[in-house]
């Protein structure tokens, strides 16, 4: 089984990714002492820039091939906020952030939104970088619903469904999610690359 460092300290993201990439062993930075103090600032203006910053920082510090993710919620009537600032939109916990989004939407009729995830592959051995993007469209609920998932899941209703990501079963959410789409695109590329390396 191939080992790849997943540049996140978010146990929810790591668990979700491992459930999707079942044939790969994802290593957490928390088990590698050399990475204890690695915490690159997410200063990029796009998800792609932030994913690259993280992948390169962890790859160069560890010498291991890395995947890193940047993801967030874009709400159309809020000029695509919180966007790349989703994890730090306001101080506090996930609940504080999604309640702030609901508060900002109180007077809005357009509740269209989308989740975006970008996966960056980086191999420090040859400086190879690849990007993979996944999106899922939907709308923001009137109130939080459900306790599954994390982040903004309790307020996001994917297109074609009545339930929020916070209410959907994990296996259903995985099939729909932005993270699944980006990770699946990476995995398809990884498998094709592995075959090419063997021939």
Short mmCIF file of C-alpha atoms in Angstrom, two decimals:
data_model
loop_
_atom_site.label_atom_id
_atom_site.label_comp_id
_atom_site.label_asym_id
_atom_site.label_seq_id
_atom_site.Cartn_x
_atom_site.Cartn_y
_atom_site.Cartn_z
CA UNK A 1 0.00 0.00 0.00
CA UNK A 2 1.40 3.39 -1.02
CA UNK A 3 2.01 5.89 1.77
CA UNK A 4 1.23 9.55 1.19
CA UNK A 5 1.35 12.39 3.69
CA UNK A 6 -1.97 14.24 3.95
CA UNK A 7 -1.08 17.77 5.00
CA UNK A 8 -3.84 18.37 7.52
CA UNK A 9 -4.19 18.30 11.27
CA UNK A 10 -7.98 18.22 10.85
CA UNK A 11 -8.96 14.71 11.95
CA UNK A 12 -12.36 15.03 10.22
CA UNK A 13 -10.74 15.74 6.84
CA UNK A 14 -8.23 12.94 7.34
CA UNK A 15 -10.95 10.43 8.21
CA UNK A 16 -13.09 11.47 5.23
CA UNK A 17 -10.14 11.26 2.84
CA UNK A 18 -9.09 7.83 4.12
CA UNK A 19 -12.65 6.55 3.60
CA UNK A 20 -12.43 7.67 -0.03
CA UNK A 21 -8.81 6.70 -0.81
CA UNK A 22 -9.13 3.17 0.54
CA UNK A 23 -6.12 1.79 -1.38
CA UNK A 24 -3.70 4.44 -0.09
CA UNK A 25 -2.29 4.84 3.39
CA UNK A 26 -2.59 8.47 4.41
CA UNK A 27 -0.13 9.65 7.04
CA UNK A 28 -0.99 12.46 9.41
CA UNK A 29 1.61 15.18 10.08
CA UNK A 30 0.98 14.58 13.79
CA UNK A 31 2.90 11.27 13.65
CA UNK A 32 6.06 12.82 12.13
CA UNK A 33 8.12 14.79 14.63
CA UNK A 34 9.87 16.86 11.93
CA UNK A 35 6.48 18.36 11.05
CA UNK A 36 5.52 19.38 14.58
CA UNK A 37 6.06 23.08 13.93
CA UNK A 38 5.05 23.21 10.26
CA UNK A 39 1.95 25.37 9.91
CA UNK A 40 2.09 27.40 6.68
CA UNK A 41 0.00 30.56 6.58
CA UNK A 42 -2.83 30.33 4.06
CA UNK A 43 -2.07 33.61 2.34
CA UNK A 44 -3.23 32.64 -1.15
CA UNK A 45 -6.10 34.40 -2.90
CA UNK A 46 -7.45 31.11 -4.29
CA UNK A 47 -8.01 27.58 -3.07
CA UNK A 48 -5.35 26.44 -5.54
CA UNK A 49 -2.71 28.80 -4.14
CA UNK A 50 -3.40 27.74 -0.55
CA UNK A 51 -3.34 24.02 -1.38
CA UNK A 52 0.03 24.50 -3.11
CA UNK A 53 1.47 26.45 -0.17
CA UNK A 54 0.54 23.66 2.24
CA UNK A 55 1.68 20.79 0.01
CA UNK A 56 5.08 22.33 -0.67
CA UNK A 57 5.72 23.28 2.96
CA UNK A 58 4.95 19.77 4.22
CA UNK A 59 6.69 18.04 1.31
CA UNK A 60 9.92 19.99 1.70
CA UNK A 61 9.98 19.49 5.47
CA UNK A 62 9.25 15.75 5.35
CA UNK A 63 10.77 14.65 2.03
CA UNK A 64 7.56 12.66 1.45
CA UNK A 65 5.02 12.87 -1.37
CA UNK A 66 2.11 14.95 -0.12
CA UNK A 67 -1.48 15.78 -0.83
CA UNK A 68 -2.88 18.98 0.65
CA UNK A 69 -6.37 20.39 0.47
CA UNK A 70 -7.92 23.79 0.64
CA UNK A 71 -11.68 23.96 0.67
CA UNK A 72 -14.48 26.30 1.51
CA UNK A 73 -18.01 27.51 1.06
CA UNK A 74 -18.85 30.16 -1.53
CA UNK A 75 -22.21 31.93 -1.13
CA UNK A 76 -23.28 33.79 -4.27
CA UNK A 77 -25.10 36.70 -2.61
CA UNK A 78 -22.18 37.24 -0.22
CA UNK A 79 -19.71 37.82 -3.08
CA UNK A 80 -18.57 34.20 -2.72
CA UNK A 81 -17.68 34.64 0.93
CA UNK A 82 -16.52 33.04 3.13
CA UNK A 83 -14.50 31.38 0.32
CA UNK A 84 -10.81 30.86 1.07
CA UNK A 85 -11.43 32.28 4.55
CA UNK A 86 -14.05 29.64 5.43
CA UNK A 87 -12.06 28.11 8.29
CA UNK A 88 -11.28 31.50 9.81
CA UNK A 89 -14.30 33.55 8.67
CA UNK A 90 -14.83 34.68 12.24
CA UNK A 91 -13.21 33.59 15.49
CA UNK A 92 -14.79 30.68 17.30
CA UNK A 93 -16.07 27.23 16.44
CA UNK A 94 -17.74 25.85 13.30
CA UNK A 95 -21.15 26.71 14.76
CA UNK A 96 -20.18 30.38 15.17
CA UNK A 97 -19.14 30.55 11.53
CA UNK A 98 -22.22 28.96 10.02
CA UNK A 99 -24.51 31.02 12.25
CA UNK A 100 -22.72 34.14 10.96
CA UNK A 101 -23.45 33.06 7.37
CA UNK A 102 -27.13 32.57 8.25
CA UNK A 103 -27.21 36.00 9.88
CA UNK A 104 -25.70 37.65 6.79
CA UNK A 105 -28.33 35.95 4.61
CA UNK A 106 -31.35 37.09 6.68
CA UNK A 107 -32.41 39.70 4.12
CA UNK A 108 -31.30 37.72 1.05
CA UNK A 109 -33.58 35.71 -1.23
CA UNK A 110 -30.72 34.24 -3.26
CA UNK A 111 -29.31 31.42 -1.14
CA UNK A 112 -27.29 29.71 -3.88
CA UNK A 113 -23.95 28.35 -2.71
CA UNK A 114 -21.28 25.84 -3.52
CA UNK A 115 -18.57 23.95 -1.75
CA UNK A 116 -15.17 23.92 -3.46
CA UNK A 117 -12.24 21.63 -2.70
CA UNK A 118 -8.81 21.68 -4.32
CA UNK A 119 -6.33 18.87 -3.79
CA UNK A 120 -2.66 19.54 -4.53
CA UNK A 121 -0.22 16.67 -5.09
CA UNK A 122 3.42 17.53 -4.51
CA UNK A 123 6.43 15.23 -4.81
CA UNK A 124 9.61 16.83 -3.41
CA UNK A 125 11.76 14.23 -5.18
CA UNK A 126 11.06 15.79 -8.58
CA UNK A 127 9.15 18.98 -7.67
CA UNK A 128 6.04 17.61 -9.41
CA UNK A 129 2.81 19.48 -8.63
CA UNK A 130 -0.72 18.62 -9.78
CA UNK A 131 -4.05 20.21 -8.89
CA UNK A 132 -7.50 18.61 -8.73
CA UNK A 133 -10.75 20.54 -8.15
CA UNK A 134 -14.16 19.38 -7.01
CA UNK A 135 -17.37 21.36 -6.52
CA UNK A 136 -20.90 20.67 -5.34
CA UNK A 137 -23.69 23.19 -5.82
CA UNK A 138 -26.71 23.76 -3.64
CA UNK A 139 -28.26 26.31 -1.34
CA UNK A 140 -28.07 27.54 2.22
CA UNK A 141 -30.79 26.28 4.57
CA UNK A 142 -32.91 28.66 6.64
CA UNK A 143 -31.54 27.13 9.85
CA UNK A 144 -28.91 24.55 10.87
CA UNK A 145 -30.06 20.94 10.55
CA UNK A 146 -28.26 17.73 11.42
CA UNK A 147 -25.25 16.78 13.48
CA UNK A 148 -23.19 14.75 11.01
CA UNK A 149 -20.14 16.07 9.22
CA UNK A 150 -18.34 19.25 10.22
CA UNK A 151 -17.76 22.84 9.14
CA UNK A 152 -20.71 24.33 7.27
CA UNK A 153 -22.39 20.94 6.66
CA UNK A 154 -25.48 21.70 8.82
CA UNK A 155 -26.49 24.66 6.63
CA UNK A 156 -25.68 23.35 3.12
CA UNK A 157 -28.36 21.56 1.08
CA UNK A 158 -26.87 19.92 -2.04
CA UNK A 159 -28.79 20.31 -5.30
CA UNK A 160 -31.42 17.61 -5.75
CA UNK A 161 -31.79 16.94 -2.02
CA UNK A 162 -33.95 18.26 0.82
CA UNK A 163 -31.48 17.36 3.57
CA UNK A 164 -28.36 19.23 4.58
CA UNK A 165 -24.93 17.62 4.55
CA UNK A 166 -25.36 17.52 8.32
CA UNK A 167 -28.43 15.28 7.94
CA UNK A 168 -27.30 13.00 5.13
CA UNK A 169 -25.74 9.62 5.82
CA UNK A 170 -21.95 9.71 5.48
CA UNK A 171 -21.92 7.38 2.46
CA UNK A 172 -24.42 9.62 0.62
CA UNK A 173 -22.48 12.78 1.45
CA UNK A 174 -19.23 11.17 0.28
CA UNK A 175 -20.75 10.41 -3.12
CA UNK A 176 -21.85 14.04 -3.55
CA UNK A 177 -19.13 16.01 -1.84
CA UNK A 178 -16.62 18.42 -3.29
CA UNK A 179 -13.88 16.61 -1.37
CA UNK A 180 -14.89 13.26 -2.89
CA UNK A 181 -14.80 14.75 -6.39
CA UNK A 182 -11.36 16.31 -5.93
CA UNK A 183 -9.93 13.21 -4.22
CA UNK A 184 -11.42 10.94 -6.88
CA UNK A 185 -9.84 13.03 -9.64
CA UNK A 186 -6.52 12.76 -7.80
CA UNK A 187 -6.95 9.00 -7.33
CA UNK A 188 -7.74 8.43 -11.03
CA UNK A 189 -4.58 10.35 -11.95
CA UNK A 190 -2.56 8.49 -9.30
CA UNK A 191 -3.63 5.09 -10.62
CA UNK A 192 -2.86 6.05 -14.24
CA UNK A 193 0.51 7.44 -13.15
CA UNK A 194 1.33 4.26 -11.24
CA UNK A 195 0.51 2.12 -14.28
CA UNK A 196 2.68 4.33 -16.50
CA UNK A 197 5.60 4.03 -14.08
CA UNK A 198 5.38 0.24 -14.28
CA UNK A 199 5.36 0.08 -18.10
#
